[in-house]
CSV table of C-alpha atoms (C1' of nucleotides) in Angstrom, one decimal:
chain,number,residue,atom,x,y,z
B,1006,UNK,CA,-4.5,6.8,-2.2
B,1007,UNK,CA,-3.1,10.2,-1.2
B,1008,UNK,CA,-0.2,11.3,-3.4
B,1009,UNK,CA,0.4,14.5,-1.3
B,1010,UNK,CA,2.4,15.2,1.8
B,1011,UNK,CA,1.7,12.8,4.6
B,1012,UNK,CA,-0.3,13.6,7.6
B,1013,UNK,CA,-3.9,14.4,8.3
B,1014,UNK,CA,-3.6,17.7,10.0
B,1015,UNK,CA,-5.6,20.7,8.8
B,1016,UNK,CA,-3.6,22.7,6.3
B,1017,UNK,CA,-4.4,26.1,7.8
B,1018,UNK,CA,-6.6,27.2,10.7
B,1019,UNK,CA,-9.4,29.5,9.7
B,1020,UNK,CA,-9.3,32.9,11.1
B,1021,UNK,CA,-12.2,34.7,9.4
B,1022,UNK,CA,-15.8,33.7,10.3
B,1023,UNK,CA,-16.4,33.0,6.6
B,1024,UNK,CA,-13.9,30.3,6.5
B,1025,UNK,CA,-15.2,28.5,9.6
B,1026,UNK,CA,-18.5,28.1,7.8
B,1027,UNK,CA,-16.6,26.9,4.7
B,1028,UNK,CA,-14.9,24.2,6.7
B,1029,UNK,CA,-18.2,23.0,8.0
B,1030,UNK,CA,-19.7,23.0,4.5
B,1031,UNK,CA,-16.9,20.7,3.3
B,1032,UNK,CA,-17.4,18.3,6.2
B,1033,UNK,CA,-21.1,18.0,5.8
B,1034,UNK,CA,-20.8,17.9,2.0
B,1035,UNK,CA,-18.3,15.0,2.4
B,1036,UNK,CA,-20.7,13.2,4.6
B,1037,UNK,CA,-23.4,13.4,2.0
B,1038,UNK,CA,-21.0,12.4,-0.9
B,1039,UNK,CA,-19.4,9.5,0.9
B,1040,UNK,CA,-22.8,8.2,2.0
B,1041,UNK,CA,-24.1,8.4,-1.6
B,1042,UNK,CA,-21.1,7.3,-3.6
B,1043,UNK,CA,-18.9,5.3,-1.3
B,1044,UNK,CA,-15.3,5.9,-0.6
B,1045,UNK,CA,-13.7,5.3,-4.0
B,1046,UNK,CA,-16.3,7.2,-6.0
B,1047,UNK,CA,-16.6,9.9,-3.4
B,1048,UNK,CA,-14.1,12.0,-5.2
B,1049,UNK,CA,-12.7,15.3,-4.0
B,1050,UNK,CA,-14.3,17.0,-7.0
B,1051,UNK,CA,-17.7,15.7,-5.9
B,1052,UNK,CA,-17.1,16.8,-2.3
B,1053,UNK,CA,-16.1,20.3,-3.4
B,1054,UNK,CA,-19.2,20.5,-5.6
B,1055,UNK,CA,-21.5,19.3,-2.8
B,1056,UNK,CA,-19.9,21.9,-0.6
B,1057,UNK,CA,-20.6,24.5,-3.2
B,1058,UNK,CA,-16.9,25.2,-3.5
B,1059,UNK,CA,-14.0,25.0,-5.8
B,1060,UNK,CA,-11.5,22.1,-5.6
B,1061,UNK,CA,-8.7,24.5,-4.9
B,1062,UNK,CA,-10.4,25.9,-1.9
B,1063,UNK,CA,-11.1,22.5,-0.5
B,1064,UNK,CA,-7.4,21.8,-0.4
B,1065,UNK,CA,-6.8,24.9,1.6
B,1066,UNK,CA,-8.6,23.2,4.5
B,1067,UNK,CA,-7.6,19.6,4.2
B,1068,UNK,CA,-4.2,18.3,3.0
B,1069,UNK,CA,-5.8,15.3,1.3
B,1070,UNK,CA,-9.0,13.3,0.8
B,1071,UNK,CA,-8.4,11.0,3.7
B,1072,UNK,CA,-8.1,13.9,6.2
B,1073,UNK,CA,-11.7,14.7,5.5
B,1074,UNK,CA,-12.7,11.2,6.1
B,1075,UNK,CA,-10.8,11.1,9.4
B,1076,UNK,CA,-12.6,14.1,10.7
B,1077,UNK,CA,-16.0,12.5,10.0
B,1078,UNK,CA,-14.9,9.2,11.5
B,1079,UNK,CA,-13.5,10.9,14.6
B,1080,UNK,CA,-16.7,12.8,15.1
B,1081,UNK,CA,-18.6,9.6,15.2
B,1082,UNK,CA,-16.0,8.0,17.5
B,1083,UNK,CA,-16.2,10.8,20.0
B,1084,UNK,CA,-20.0,10.8,19.9
B,1085,UNK,CA,-19.9,7.1,20.8
B,1086,UNK,CA,-17.4,7.6,23.5
B,1087,UNK,CA,-19.6,10.3,25.0
B,1088,UNK,CA,-22.6,8.0,24.9
B,1089,UNK,CA,-20.7,5.2,26.6
B,1090,UNK,CA,-19.4,7.6,29.2
B,1091,UNK,CA,-22.9,8.9,29.9
B,1092,UNK,CA,-24.3,5.4,30.3
B,1093,UNK,CA,-21.5,3.8,32.2
B,1094,UNK,CA,-20.1,6.6,34.4
B,1095,UNK,CA,-21.9,5.8,37.6
B,1096,UNK,CA,-22.3,2.3,39.1
B,1097,UNK,CA,-25.8,0.8,38.6
B,1098,UNK,CA,-27.2,-2.6,37.6
B,1099,UNK,CA,-27.0,-3.9,34.1
B,1100,UNK,CA,-30.8,-3.9,34.1
B,1101,UNK,CA,-30.6,-0.1,33.9
B,1102,UNK,CA,-27.6,0.7,31.7
B,1103,UNK,CA,-27.9,-2.1,29.2
B,1104,UNK,CA,-31.2,-0.9,27.6
B,1105,UNK,CA,-30.0,2.7,27.8
B,1106,UNK,CA,-26.7,2.0,26.1
B,1107,UNK,CA,-28.2,-0.2,23.4
B,1108,UNK,CA,-30.7,2.5,22.6
B,1109,UNK,CA,-28.0,5.2,22.5
B,1110,UNK,CA,-25.8,3.1,20.1
B,1111,UNK,CA,-28.8,2.4,17.9
B,1112,UNK,CA,-29.7,6.1,17.8
B,1113,UNK,CA,-26.2,7.0,16.8
B,1114,UNK,CA,-26.3,4.7,13.8
B,1115,UNK,CA,-29.9,5.0,12.7
B,1116,UNK,CA,-28.9,8.5,11.7
B,1117,UNK,CA,-26.9,7.6,8.6
B,1118,UNK,CA,-26.0,3.9,8.5
B,1119,UNK,CA,-24.5,4.0,5.0
B,1120,UNK,CA,-22.0,6.7,6.0
B,1121,UNK,CA,-20.8,4.7,9.0
B,1122,UNK,CA,-20.4,1.7,6.8
B,1123,UNK,CA,-18.2,3.6,4.4
B,1124,UNK,CA,-16.2,5.2,7.2
B,1125,UNK,CA,-15.5,2.1,9.2
B,1126,UNK,CA,-15.6,-0.8,6.7
B,1127,UNK,CA,-15.1,0.4,3.1
B,1128,UNK,CA,-12.6,3.1,3.5
B,1129,UNK,CA,-9.0,2.6,4.6
B,1130,UNK,CA,-8.6,3.6,8.2
B,1131,UNK,CA,-5.4,5.4,9.0
B,1132,UNK,CA,-3.4,4.1,12.0
B,1133,UNK,CA,-4.1,7.3,14.0
B,1134,UNK,CA,-7.9,6.6,13.7
B,1135,UNK,CA,-7.5,2.9,14.4
B,1136,UNK,CA,-5.6,3.7,17.6
B,1137,UNK,CA,-8.4,6.0,18.9
B,1138,UNK,CA,-10.9,3.4,17.9
B,1139,UNK,CA,-9.3,0.7,19.9
B,1140,UNK,CA,-8.9,3.0,22.9
B,1141,UNK,CA,-12.5,3.9,23.0
B,1142,UNK,CA,-13.4,0.2,22.7
B,1143,UNK,CA,-11.0,-0.8,25.5
B,1144,UNK,CA,-12.2,1.9,27.8
B,1145,UNK,CA,-15.8,0.8,27.2
B,1146,UNK,CA,-14.9,-2.8,27.9
B,1147,UNK,CA,-13.1,-2.0,31.1
B,1148,UNK,CA,-15.8,0.3,32.4
B,1149,UNK,CA,-18.5,-2.1,31.6
B,1150,UNK,CA,-16.5,-4.9,33.3
B,1151,UNK,CA,-16.2,-2.9,36.4
B,1152,UNK,CA,-19.9,-2.3,36.5
B,1153,UNK,CA,-20.6,-6.0,36.1
B,1154,UNK,CA,-18.2,-6.8,38.9
B,1155,UNK,CA,-20.1,-4.6,41.3
B,1156,UNK,CA,-23.5,-5.4,40.0
B,1157,UNK,CA,-25.6,-6.7,43.0
B,1158,UNK,CA,-28.1,-8.4,40.7
B,1159,UNK,CA,-25.6,-10.1,38.4
B,1160,UNK,CA,-22.7,-12.3,39.3
B,1161,UNK,CA,-20.9,-13.0,36.0
B,1162,UNK,CA,-18.0,-15.3,36.0
B,1163,UNK,CA,-15.5,-13.4,33.8
B,1164,UNK,CA,-16.6,-9.8,33.6
B,1165,UNK,CA,-13.9,-8.7,31.1
B,1166,UNK,CA,-15.0,-11.4,28.6
B,1167,UNK,CA,-18.7,-10.9,29.3
B,1168,UNK,CA,-18.3,-7.1,28.7
B,1169,UNK,CA,-16.5,-7.6,25.5
B,1170,UNK,CA,-19.2,-10.0,24.2
B,1171,UNK,CA,-22.0,-7.7,25.2
B,1172,UNK,CA,-20.5,-4.6,23.7
B,1173,UNK,CA,-19.5,-6.5,20.5
B,1174,UNK,CA,-23.1,-7.9,20.2
B,1175,UNK,CA,-24.7,-4.5,20.6
B,1176,UNK,CA,-22.5,-2.8,18.0
B,1177,UNK,CA,-22.4,-5.7,15.5
B,1178,UNK,CA,-26.2,-6.3,15.6
B,1179,UNK,CA,-26.8,-2.6,15.3
B,1180,UNK,CA,-24.6,-2.3,12.3
B,1181,UNK,CA,-26.2,-5.4,10.7
B,1182,UNK,CA,-29.8,-4.4,11.2
B,1183,UNK,CA,-29.5,-0.7,10.4
B,1184,UNK,CA,-27.3,-0.9,7.2
B,1185,UNK,CA,-29.3,-3.4,5.2
B,1186,UNK,CA,-33.0,-2.8,5.2
B,1187,UNK,CA,-34.3,-5.6,7.4
B,1188,UNK,CA,-37.5,-3.8,8.3
B,1189,UNK,CA,-36.9,-4.1,12.0
B,1190,UNK,CA,-37.8,-0.8,13.6
B,1191,UNK,CA,-35.7,0.9,16.2
B,1192,UNK,CA,-37.8,-0.1,19.1
B,1193,UNK,CA,-38.0,-3.8,18.2
B,1194,UNK,CA,-34.3,-3.9,17.5
B,1195,UNK,CA,-33.5,-2.4,20.9
B,1196,UNK,CA,-35.7,-4.9,22.5
B,1197,UNK,CA,-34.1,-7.9,20.8
B,1198,UNK,CA,-30.6,-6.8,21.5
B,1199,UNK,CA,-31.4,-6.2,25.2
B,1200,UNK,CA,-33.1,-9.5,25.4
B,1201,UNK,CA,-30.1,-11.3,23.9
B,1202,UNK,CA,-27.4,-9.6,26.0
B,1203,UNK,CA,-29.4,-9.8,29.2
B,1204,UNK,CA,-30.1,-13.5,28.7
B,1205,UNK,CA,-26.4,-14.0,28.0
B,1206,UNK,CA,-25.3,-12.2,31.1
B,1207,UNK,CA,-27.7,-14.2,33.3
B,1208,UNK,CA,-26.2,-17.4,31.9
B,1209,UNK,CA,-22.7,-16.3,32.9
B,1210,UNK,CA,-23.5,-16.3,36.6
B,1211,UNK,CA,-20.8,-17.8,38.7
B,1212,UNK,CA,-22.0,-21.0,40.1
B,1213,UNK,CA,-22.3,-20.8,43.9
P,776,UNK,CA,-15.1,0.8,-11.8
P,777,UNK,CA,-15.4,-1.4,-14.9
P,778,UNK,CA,-14.9,0.5,-18.1
P,779,UNK,CA,-15.6,-2.6,-20.3
P,780,UNK,CA,-18.7,-4.3,-21.5
P,781,UNK,CA,-21.1,-5.0,-18.7
P,782,UNK,CA,-21.8,-8.4,-17.3
P,783,UNK,CA,-19.8,-10.8,-15.2
P,784,UNK,CA,-20.0,-13.8,-17.4
P,785,UNK,CA,-16.8,-15.6,-18.3
P,786,UNK,CA,-15.4,-14.4,-21.6
P,787,UNK,CA,-14.6,-17.8,-23.0
P,788,UNK,CA,-15.0,-21.3,-21.7
P,789,UNK,CA,-11.7,-23.2,-21.5
P,790,UNK,CA,-11.4,-26.3,-23.7
P,791,UNK,CA,-7.8,-27.4,-23.3
P,792,UNK,CA,-6.7,-28.8,-19.9
P,793,UNK,CA,-4.0,-26.1,-19.7
P,794,UNK,CA,-6.5,-23.3,-19.6
P,795,UNK,CA,-8.6,-24.9,-16.9
P,796,UNK,CA,-5.5,-24.7,-14.7
P,797,UNK,CA,-4.9,-21.1,-15.8
P,798,UNK,CA,-8.4,-20.1,-14.7
P,799,UNK,CA,-7.8,-21.7,-11.3
P,800,UNK,CA,-4.5,-19.8,-11.0
P,801,UNK,CA,-6.2,-16.5,-11.6
P,802,UNK,CA,-8.9,-17.2,-9.0
P,803,UNK,CA,-6.5,-18.3,-6.3
P,804,UNK,CA,-4.1,-15.5,-7.2
P,805,UNK,CA,-6.9,-13.0,-6.9
P,806,UNK,CA,-7.8,-14.3,-3.5
P,807,UNK,CA,-4.2,-13.7,-2.3
P,808,UNK,CA,-4.0,-10.3,-3.9
P,809,UNK,CA,-7.4,-9.1,-2.6
P,810,UNK,CA,-6.6,-10.4,0.9
P,811,UNK,CA,-3.2,-8.6,0.9
P,812,UNK,CA,-4.0,-5.3,-0.9
P,813,UNK,CA,-7.7,-4.8,-0.4
P,814,UNK,CA,-10.1,-4.2,-3.3
P,815,UNK,CA,-8.9,-0.9,-4.6
P,816,UNK,CA,-5.2,-1.7,-4.6
P,817,UNK,CA,-5.8,-5.2,-5.7
P,818,UNK,CA,-5.2,-4.2,-9.3
P,819,UNK,CA,-5.7,-6.6,-12.3
P,820,UNK,CA,-2.0,-6.2,-13.0
P,821,UNK,CA,-1.2,-7.5,-9.5
P,822,UNK,CA,-3.6,-10.4,-9.9
P,823,UNK,CA,-2.1,-11.3,-13.2
P,824,UNK,CA,1.4,-11.2,-11.7
P,825,UNK,CA,0.2,-13.3,-8.7
P,826,UNK,CA,-1.2,-15.9,-11.1
P,827,UNK,CA,2.0,-15.9,-13.1
P,828,UNK,CA,0.2,-14.6,-16.2
P,829,UNK,CA,0.1,-11.7,-18.5
P,830,UNK,CA,-2.6,-9.1,-18.1
P,831,UNK,CA,-3.9,-9.9,-21.6
P,832,UNK,CA,-4.4,-13.5,-20.8
P,833,UNK,CA,-6.3,-12.7,-17.6
P,834,UNK,CA,-8.9,-10.8,-19.7
P,835,UNK,CA,-9.4,-13.9,-21.9
P,836,UNK,CA,-11.0,-15.5,-18.9
P,837,UNK,CA,-12.8,-12.6,-17.1
P,838,UNK,CA,-14.5,-9.6,-18.7
P,839,UNK,CA,-13.5,-7.3,-15.9
P,840,UNK,CA,-12.0,-7.1,-12.4
P,841,UNK,CA,-15.3,-7.4,-10.6
P,842,UNK,CA,-16.1,-10.7,-12.4
P,843,UNK,CA,-13.2,-12.3,-10.6
P,844,UNK,CA,-14.4,-10.9,-7.3
P,845,UNK,CA,-17.8,-12.3,-7.9
P,846,UNK,CA,-16.4,-15.8,-8.5
P,847,UNK,CA,-14.6,-15.6,-5.2
P,848,UNK,CA,-17.6,-14.3,-3.3
P,849,UNK,CA,-20.0,-16.8,-4.8
P,850,UNK,CA,-17.7,-19.6,-3.8
P,851,UNK,CA,-17.9,-18.5,-0.2
P,852,UNK,CA,-21.6,-18.1,-0.5
P,853,UNK,CA,-22.2,-21.6,-1.8
P,854,UNK,CA,-19.9,-23.0,0.9
P,855,UNK,CA,-22.0,-21.3,3.5
P,856,UNK,CA,-25.2,-22.5,1.9
P,857,UNK,CA,-23.9,-26.1,2.0
P,858,UNK,CA,-22.9,-25.8,5.7
P,859,UNK,CA,-26.3,-24.4,6.6
P,860,UNK,CA,-28.0,-27.2,4.6
P,861,UNK,CA,-25.8,-29.8,6.3
P,862,UNK,CA,-26.7,-28.5,9.8
P,863,UNK,CA,-30.4,-27.7,9.3
P,864,UNK,CA,-31.6,-30.3,6.8
P,865,UNK,CA,-33.0,-32.8,9.3
P,866,UNK,CA,-35.2,-31.9,12.3
P,867,UNK,CA,-33.5,-32.0,15.6
P,868,UNK,CA,-33.3,-29.8,18.7
P,869,UNK,CA,-31.4,-26.5,18.8
P,870,UNK,CA,-29.1,-28.0,21.4
P,871,UNK,CA,-27.7,-30.1,18.6
P,872,UNK,CA,-27.6,-27.9,15.5
P,873,UNK,CA,-26.7,-24.6,17.2
P,874,UNK,CA,-23.2,-25.5,18.2
P,875,UNK,CA,-22.6,-27.4,15.0
P,876,UNK,CA,-23.7,-24.5,12.8
P,877,UNK,CA,-21.7,-22.0,14.8
P,878,UNK,CA,-18.6,-24.1,14.6
P,879,UNK,CA,-19.1,-24.5,10.9
P,880,UNK,CA,-19.6,-20.8,10.2
P,881,UNK,CA,-16.5,-20.0,12.3
P,882,UNK,CA,-14.5,-22.5,10.5
P,883,UNK,CA,-15.5,-21.1,7.1
P,884,UNK,CA,-14.3,-17.6,8.2
P,885,UNK,CA,-11.2,-18.5,10.2
P,886,UNK,CA,-9.7,-19.6,6.9
P,887,UNK,CA,-9.0,-16.1,5.5
P,888,UNK,CA,-10.9,-13.4,7.4
P,889,UNK,CA,-9.3,-10.5,5.6
P,890,UNK,CA,-10.4,-11.9,2.2
P,891,UNK,CA,-14.0,-12.2,3.4
P,892,UNK,CA,-13.9,-8.7,4.7
P,893,UNK,CA,-12.8,-7.4,1.4
P,894,UNK,CA,-15.3,-9.5,-0.5
P,895,UNK,CA,-18.4,-8.6,1.5
P,896,UNK,CA,-17.7,-5.2,3.1
P,897,UNK,CA,-15.0,-3.3,1.2
P,898,UNK,CA,-15.7,-4.2,-2.4
P,899,UNK,CA,-18.8,-3.1,-4.3
P,900,UNK,CA,-21.2,-6.0,-4.5
P,901,UNK,CA,-23.0,-6.4,-7.8
P,902,UNK,CA,-26.8,-6.9,-7.7
P,903,UNK,CA,-26.5,-10.4,-8.9
P,904,UNK,CA,-24.3,-11.3,-5.9
P,905,UNK,CA,-26.5,-9.4,-3.5
P,906,UNK,CA,-29.6,-11.3,-4.7
P,907,UNK,CA,-28.0,-14.7,-4.1
P,908,UNK,CA,-26.8,-13.5,-0.8
P,909,UNK,CA,-30.3,-12.5,0.3
P,910,UNK,CA,-31.6,-15.8,-1.0
P,911,UNK,CA,-29.2,-17.9,1.0
P,912,UNK,CA,-29.9,-15.8,4.1
P,913,UNK,CA,-33.7,-16.1,3.7
P,914,UNK,CA,-33.5,-19.9,3.1
P,915,UNK,CA,-31.4,-20.3,6.3
P,916,UNK,CA,-33.9,-18.2,8.3
P,917,UNK,CA,-36.9,-20.1,7.1
P,918,UNK,CA,-35.2,-23.5,7.7
P,919,UNK,CA,-34.1,-22.5,11.1
P,920,UNK,CA,-37.5,-21.1,12.0
P,921,UNK,CA,-39.1,-24.4,11.0
P,922,UNK,CA,-36.7,-26.3,13.2
P,923,UNK,CA,-37.4,-24.0,16.1
P,924,UNK,CA,-41.1,-24.5,15.6
P,925,UNK,CA,-40.8,-28.3,15.9
P,926,UNK,CA,-38.2,-28.3,18.6
P,927,UNK,CA,-39.5,-30.3,21.5
P,928,UNK,CA,-37.1,-28.7,24.0
P,929,UNK,CA,-37.7,-25.1,22.9
P,930,UNK,CA,-40.9,-23.2,22.6
P,931,UNK,CA,-40.0,-19.8,21.1
P,932,UNK,CA,-42.6,-17.2,20.7
P,933,UNK,CA,-41.8,-15.9,17.2
P,934,UNK,CA,-39.6,-18.5,15.4
P,935,UNK,CA,-39.0,-16.3,12.3
P,936,UNK,CA,-37.7,-13.4,14.4
P,937,UNK,CA,-35.7,-15.6,16.7
P,938,UNK,CA,-34.1,-17.4,13.8
P,939,UNK,CA,-33.1,-14.1,12.2
P,940,UNK,CA,-31.6,-12.9,15.4
P,941,UNK,CA,-29.7,-16.1,16.1
P,942,UNK,CA,-28.3,-16.4,12.6
P,943,UNK,CA,-27.4,-12.7,12.5
P,944,UNK,CA,-25.6,-13.0,15.8
P,945,UNK,CA,-23.6,-16.0,14.7
P,946,UNK,CA,-22.5,-14.4,11.5
P,947,UNK,CA,-21.9,-10.9,13.0
P,948,UNK,CA,-19.9,-12.0,16.0
P,949,UNK,CA,-17.9,-14.4,13.8
P,950,UNK,CA,-17.0,-11.6,11.5
P,951,UNK,CA,-16.1,-9.3,14.3
P,952,UNK,CA,-13.9,-11.7,16.3
P,953,UNK,CA,-12.1,-13.2,13.4
P,954,UNK,CA,-11.3,-10.1,11.4
P,955,UNK,CA,-9.7,-7.9,14.0
P,956,UNK,CA,-7.2,-9.8,16.1
P,957,UNK,CA,-9.1,-10.1,19.4
P,958,UNK,CA,-7.1,-13.0,20.7
P,959,UNK,CA,-10.2,-15.2,21.2
P,960,UNK,CA,-9.4,-18.6,19.9
P,961,UNK,CA,-11.8,-20.6,17.9
P,962,UNK,CA,-13.0,-22.9,20.6
P,963,UNK,CA,-13.7,-20.0,23.1
P,964,UNK,CA,-15.5,-18.0,20.4
P,965,UNK,CA,-17.7,-20.9,19.5
P,966,UNK,CA,-18.5,-21.4,23.1
P,967,UNK,CA,-19.4,-17.8,23.7
P,968,UNK,CA,-21.6,-17.5,20.6
P,969,UNK,CA,-23.5,-20.7,21.5
P,970,UNK,CA,-23.9,-19.5,25.1
P,971,UNK,CA,-25.3,-16.2,23.9
P,972,UNK,CA,-27.7,-17.6,21.3
P,973,UNK,CA,-28.9,-20.5,23.5
P,974,UNK,CA,-29.6,-18.1,26.4
P,975,UNK,CA,-31.5,-15.9,24.0
P,976,UNK,CA,-33.7,-18.7,22.6
P,977,UNK,CA,-34.5,-19.9,26.1
P,978,UNK,CA,-35.7,-16.4,27.0
P,979,UNK,CA,-38.0,-16.4,24.0
P,980,UNK,CA,-40.1,-19.3,25.3
P,981,UNK,CA,-43.8,-18.8,24.9
P,982,UNK,CA,-45.4,-18.2,28.2
P,983,UNK,CA,-47.7,-21.1,29.0
D,1062,DA,C1',5.6,-33.2,-39.4
D,1063,DC,C1',1.8,-30.0,-40.3
D,1064,DC,C1',-2.1,-27.0,-39.5
D,1065,DG,C1',-5.9,-24.7,-37.5
D,1066,DA,C1',-7.4,-23.3,-33.2
D,1067,DA,C1',-6.5,-22.3,-28.4
D,1068,DA,C1',-3.9,-19.9,-25.2
D,1069,DG,C1',-0.6,-16.3,-24.0
D,1070,DC,C1',1.7,-11.9,-24.5
D,1071,DG,C1',2.4,-6.8,-23.1
D,1072,DA,C1',2.7,-2.0,-24.9
D,1073,DG,C1',-0.3,1.5,-24.8
D,1074,DG,C1',-5.1,4.1,-25.3
D,1075,DA,C1',-8.7,6.1,-22.7
D,1076,DA,C1',-10.4,7.4,-18.5
D,1077,DT,C1',-10.2,8.9,-13.9
D,1078,DC,C1',-8.5,10.9,-9.9
D,1079,DC,C1',-5.7,13.6,-6.5
D,1080,DC,C1',-3.7,17.6,-5.8
D,1081,DT,C1',-0.8,22.1,-7.2
D,1082,DC,C1',-0.1,26.6,-8.5
D,1083,DG,C1',-0.7,31.0,-10.5
D,1084,DT,C1',-4.3,34.3,-10.3
D,1085,DA,C1',-8.1,37.0,-8.7
D,1086,DG,C1',-11.5,38.7,-5.2
D,1087,DC,C1',-12.7,39.8,-0.4
D,1088,DC,C1',-12.2,41.4,4.4
D,1089,DT,C1',-10.4,43.7,8.3
D,1090,DA,C1',-7.4,46.9,10.7
D,1091,DC,C1',-5.6,51.2,10.7
J,387,DG,C1',-9.6,54.3,1.7
J,388,DT,C1',-6.1,51.4,1.2
J,389,DA,C1',-2.7,47.9,2.2
J,390,DG,C1',-1.8,43.3,3.0
J,391,DG,C1',-3.2,39.1,4.3
J,392,DC,C1',-7.0,35.8,4.0
J,393,DT,C1',-10.0,33.2,1.0
J,394,DA,C1',-11.6,31.4,-3.4
J,395,DC,C1',-10.9,29.8,-8.0
J,396,DG,C1',-10.2,26.1,-11.7
J,397,DA,C1',-7.3,24.5,-15.6
J,398,DG,C1',-4.1,21.0,-15.9
J,399,DG,C1',0.2,18.0,-14.5
J,400,DG,C1',1.4,13.7,-12.9
J,401,DA,C1',0.1,9.3,-11.6
J,402,DT,C1',-2.6,5.2,-11.7
J,403,DT,C1',-5.9,1.9,-13.4
J,404,DC,C1',-8.8,-0.9,-16.4
J,405,DC,C1',-8.9,-3.1,-20.5
J,406,DT,C1',-8.0,-3.7,-25.8
J,407,DC,C1',-5.8,-5.5,-29.8
J,408,DG,C1',-2.5,-7.1,-32.9
J,409,DC,C1',0.8,-10.5,-32.6
J,410,DT,C1',3.3,-14.8,-31.1
J,411,DT,C1',3.6,-19.3,-29.0
J,412,DT,C1',1.7,-23.8,-27.8
J,413,DC,C1',-1.4,-27.6,-28.2
J,414,DG,C1',-3.7,-31.7,-30.2
J,415,DG,C1',-5.4,-34.3,-33.8
J,416,DT,C1',-4.2,-36.3,-38.2
DNA sequence: ACCGAAAGCGAGGAATCCCTCGTAGCCTAC
DNA sequence: GTAGGCTACGAGGGATTCCTCGCTTTCGGT
């Protein structure tokens, strides 16, 4: 728990080129430390050491430990939002965007599953982060629902519900099969998730 | 992190009736505290207070904080194993056991989702617990695969893989939709999960 | 009623951990 | 070249947590 002043804003904005690099070193070092030690044992001392930095310098850039975690989490969140945007921005049938989106989500997580687990499950998520999280999720659901509604090959009964289920399935199964070692390679996993969600969507056809 | 002697065995076995009740008070108190405060802030002091007990007495029954958590987690694990056993013990079509199993899993989690989240995601899971976890999972997969193989209404191509996907989907979606408040009531959630997994299984038919 | 053992008590030791603050080095603009 | 701000340092304060240990209270059989 942070004992210091509240807030997660950066303490000072770097002006010299040197300090920009230092900030980057802290963030990437923190990613390594959190992934290896988890949240609780990922101490600020360790993060500073991993960044090749003194503890005092670290606190020139971040007001507290959680602020570093927030930066990491937000980066992942924005990456995800971008991927969703890229897959769902233009209208096209689910047959096209479903495999693409699944593959993108898996790719985003295959990178460093343990870190994501720490960021979004183990660590405490500040309200600010949670709000953005929900927003990205809600946007994705609404966009996907719209695509389903105008899908010429697919007539699902309740697009909102179907979209939520499909997106939840993609993300949940991705988390599950990348975090623990279930020896399911990326290609097979993508295949299985696409099979499952496609089958589901086809079952949700409106009876006519 | 535990500073004390390693191991998670109970420190002493109760002999008087009084102490059996005390042990129970500790476990139920810990469940409340972990659910409310999470793992890190669920201190042994708080647990002792919730159990109406002094900290010293608590350590007469458990060698360290994690040992209490292990008891809670194992209880849930065994409950799950029983539910799986009850649903998959005798051969019958997926049409019958799939809704039953889904409903049972959801019922087990609807109880206290926050506690399960703490037990299996937030808290560190000792190897002993992880081993049992994998064993229960593997048993369930193998049993379900056997059922799928002998299912007269369903001819899935790779029963092992299909069973793993189905079970993973049931558990993952249950966790997801019970932990965060997604205003999906139990009945609808069951329905959706059954729809999804059934649709998946029917897609996995062996071409003949 | 008595006694040995079981159960209960809680102040405090030892170990971390987060973060501050006084000090020292470095860089850029002039 | 030098002044003044920007960056880096790291010992240690303050807070928190897990767990121990010496002592007291309660129980159950005789």
